[in-house]
């Protein structure tokens, strides 16, 4: 976890997993780098929100794998779900539902599946494509932490790969282009400089 800048109540916090995704941000806004995966994302965001002050909002910028053909570009997410939590089984054990999908304000109808596995094989991709067009490793965790803290969150993802065979290589090759697109989106859609 690394926090760049100072969080204040009058401006948003930009949250990204890794420095490669943030490399073109040139902003006065605070930037939180959480590390990859749900645990890193949730604990980093909960830590800075718990310390206070809380930002006016949170914008998660990051890369995502496309689970369905034709998905490219930058997308604002409307619903996020966990793909690696067997909530149906847990409900049979406890009678309670854990990890229900979370709706995000101003996100439209794009669904993002979040899990700790980097999806890089065709079988996993096909299975997840039935539930969502995009996949990442942090979105749901950030949404859950932000919801508990009562801070509004937007999730913005740029497609880096097709979440199938060769996805890891493709991510490494495309992350700079994705970072540029995410920085451009942030500049156009947030109070980027003071």
C-alpha positions as CSV (number, residue, x, y, z in Angstrom):
1,X,0.0,0.0,0.0
2,X,1.2,3.5,-0.9
3,X,-0.7,6.7,-0.5
4,X,0.5,9.6,-2.7
5,X,-0.7,13.0,-1.6
6,X,-3.1,13.9,1.1
7,X,-6.8,12.9,1.4
8,X,-9.2,15.8,2.1
9,X,-12.9,15.9,2.4
10,X,-13.4,18.2,-0.5
11,X,-11.9,16.0,-3.3
12,X,-12.0,12.4,-4.5
13,X,-9.4,9.7,-3.9
14,X,-8.0,7.9,-7.0
15,X,-7.4,4.2,-6.2
16,X,-5.4,1.8,-8.4
17,X,-3.8,-1.5,-7.8
18,X,-0.3,-1.0,-9.1
19,X,2.1,1.8,-10.2
20,X,2.0,0.6,-13.8
21,X,-1.7,1.5,-14.0
22,X,-1.0,4.9,-12.5
23,X,2.1,5.8,-14.5
24,X,0.5,8.7,-16.5
25,X,-1.5,10.3,-13.7
26,X,-0.4,13.9,-13.3
27,X,-2.9,15.2,-10.8
28,X,-3.2,17.1,-7.5
29,X,-5.6,14.4,-6.3
30,X,-4.5,11.8,-3.8
31,X,-3.7,8.4,-5.3
32,X,-3.8,5.2,-3.3
33,X,-1.9,2.2,-4.7
34,X,-3.4,-0.9,-3.0
35,X,-1.5,-3.8,-4.5
36,X,-3.2,-6.6,-6.5
37,X,-6.0,-8.8,-5.2
38,X,-9.0,-8.4,-3.0
39,X,-7.3,-8.6,0.4
40,X,-4.7,-5.9,-0.5
41,X,-7.5,-3.7,-2.0
42,X,-9.9,-4.0,0.9
43,X,-7.3,-3.5,3.6
44,X,-5.5,-0.6,2.0
45,X,-8.8,1.3,1.3
46,X,-10.2,0.5,4.8
47,X,-7.0,1.7,6.4
48,X,-6.9,5.1,4.7
49,X,-10.7,5.6,5.2
50,X,-10.4,4.6,8.9
51,X,-7.6,7.1,9.5
52,X,-9.6,9.9,8.1
53,X,-10.4,12.4,6.7
54,X,-12.6,10.7,4.2
55,X,-12.6,11.8,0.6
56,X,-15.6,13.3,-1.2
57,X,-15.7,10.1,-3.3
58,X,-13.5,7.3,-4.6
59,X,-12.6,6.5,-8.2
60,X,-11.1,3.1,-8.8
61,X,-9.1,3.2,-12.1
62,X,-7.7,0.0,-13.4
63,X,-7.3,-2.7,-16.0
64,X,-9.7,-5.5,-16.7
65,X,-9.9,-8.6,-18.8
66,X,-12.6,-9.0,-21.4
67,X,-14.6,-12.1,-20.9
68,X,-16.7,-11.7,-24.1
69,X,-15.7,-10.9,-27.7
70,X,-15.8,-7.3,-28.7
71,X,-15.2,-5.7,-25.4
72,X,-12.5,-3.1,-25.6
73,X,-11.9,0.5,-24.4
74,X,-12.8,2.2,-21.1
75,X,-16.0,1.3,-19.1
76,X,-17.7,2.7,-16.0
77,X,-19.0,-0.3,-14.0
78,X,-22.6,-0.5,-12.8
79,X,-22.5,-3.8,-10.8
80,X,-19.7,-5.7,-9.3
81,X,-19.8,-9.3,-8.1
82,X,-17.3,-11.8,-6.6
83,X,-16.7,-14.8,-8.9
84,X,-14.6,-16.8,-6.4
85,X,-16.9,-16.8,-3.4
86,X,-19.4,-19.7,-3.4
87,X,-22.3,-17.7,-1.8
88,X,-24.9,-20.4,-2.5
89,X,-22.9,-23.0,-0.6
90,X,-22.3,-20.7,2.3
91,X,-26.0,-19.9,2.4
92,X,-26.8,-23.6,2.8
93,X,-24.3,-23.8,5.7
94,X,-25.3,-20.6,7.6
95,X,-28.6,-19.5,6.2
96,X,-27.1,-16.1,5.4
97,X,-26.0,-14.6,2.1
98,X,-22.5,-13.4,1.8
99,X,-21.0,-11.4,-1.1
100,X,-24.2,-10.4,-2.9
101,X,-23.6,-8.3,-6.1
102,X,-23.2,-4.6,-5.4
103,X,-24.8,-1.9,-7.5
104,X,-22.8,1.3,-8.0
105,X,-24.2,4.8,-8.6
106,X,-23.8,6.3,-12.1
107,X,-22.4,3.0,-13.5
108,X,-24.9,1.9,-16.1
109,X,-25.3,-1.7,-16.9
110,X,-21.7,-3.0,-17.2
111,X,-21.0,-5.9,-14.8
112,X,-17.5,-6.6,-13.4
113,X,-16.6,-9.9,-11.9
114,X,-13.9,-9.7,-9.2
115,X,-11.7,-12.5,-7.9
116,X,-8.2,-13.2,-6.7
117,X,-7.4,-15.4,-9.7
118,X,-5.8,-13.8,-12.8
119,X,-8.0,-15.3,-15.5
120,X,-5.7,-16.6,-18.2
121,X,-7.4,-19.7,-19.6
122,X,-10.3,-20.3,-21.9
123,X,-12.3,-22.6,-19.6
124,X,-12.4,-20.0,-16.7
125,X,-13.1,-17.3,-19.2
126,X,-16.1,-19.1,-20.7
127,X,-17.5,-19.9,-17.3
128,X,-17.2,-16.3,-16.1
129,X,-18.5,-14.8,-19.4
130,X,-21.9,-16.2,-18.4
131,X,-22.0,-13.8,-15.5
132,X,-20.1,-10.7,-16.6
133,X,-18.3,-9.1,-19.6
134,X,-15.3,-7.9,-17.6
135,X,-13.1,-9.4,-14.9
136,X,-10.6,-7.8,-12.4
137,X,-9.0,-8.6,-9.1
138,X,-9.9,-5.6,-6.8
139,X,-13.3,-4.0,-7.7
140,X,-15.6,-5.9,-5.4
141,X,-13.3,-5.5,-2.4
142,X,-13.1,-1.7,-3.0
143,X,-16.9,-1.5,-3.4
144,X,-17.5,-3.4,-0.2
145,X,-15.1,-1.2,1.8
146,X,-16.4,2.0,0.3
147,X,-20.0,1.0,1.0
148,X,-19.3,0.1,4.7
149,X,-17.6,3.5,5.1
150,X,-20.4,5.4,3.4
151,X,-18.2,6.9,0.7
152,X,-19.4,6.9,-3.0
153,X,-17.4,4.8,-5.4
154,X,-17.0,4.8,-9.2
155,X,-15.2,1.9,-10.9
156,X,-13.6,2.6,-14.2
157,X,-11.8,-0.2,-16.1
158,X,-9.9,-0.2,-19.3
159,X,-9.7,-3.5,-21.1
160,X,-6.1,-4.8,-21.2
161,X,-6.5,-8.4,-22.4
162,X,-9.0,-11.1,-23.3
163,X,-8.7,-13.0,-20.1
164,X,-7.7,-16.2,-22.0
165,X,-4.5,-17.9,-23.0
166,X,-1.7,-15.4,-23.1
167,X,-3.5,-12.8,-20.9
168,X,-0.5,-12.2,-18.6
169,X,1.7,-11.4,-21.6
170,X,-0.9,-9.2,-23.1
171,X,-1.4,-7.3,-19.8
172,X,2.3,-6.6,-19.6
173,X,2.4,-5.4,-23.2
174,X,-0.7,-3.2,-23.0
175,X,-0.6,-1.8,-19.4
176,X,1.1,1.5,-20.5
177,X,-1.5,2.1,-23.2
178,X,-4.2,1.3,-20.6
179,X,-2.6,3.7,-18.1
180,X,-2.7,6.5,-20.6
181,X,-6.4,5.8,-21.3
182,X,-7.2,5.8,-17.6
183,X,-5.3,9.0,-17.0
184,X,-7.2,10.6,-19.9
185,X,-10.5,9.5,-18.5
186,X,-9.6,10.8,-15.0
187,X,-8.5,14.2,-16.4
188,X,-11.8,14.5,-18.3
189,X,-14.1,13.2,-15.5
190,X,-12.6,14.3,-12.2
191,X,-11.5,17.6,-10.7
192,X,-8.0,16.5,-11.8
193,X,-5.8,19.6,-10.9
194,X,-6.2,22.3,-8.4
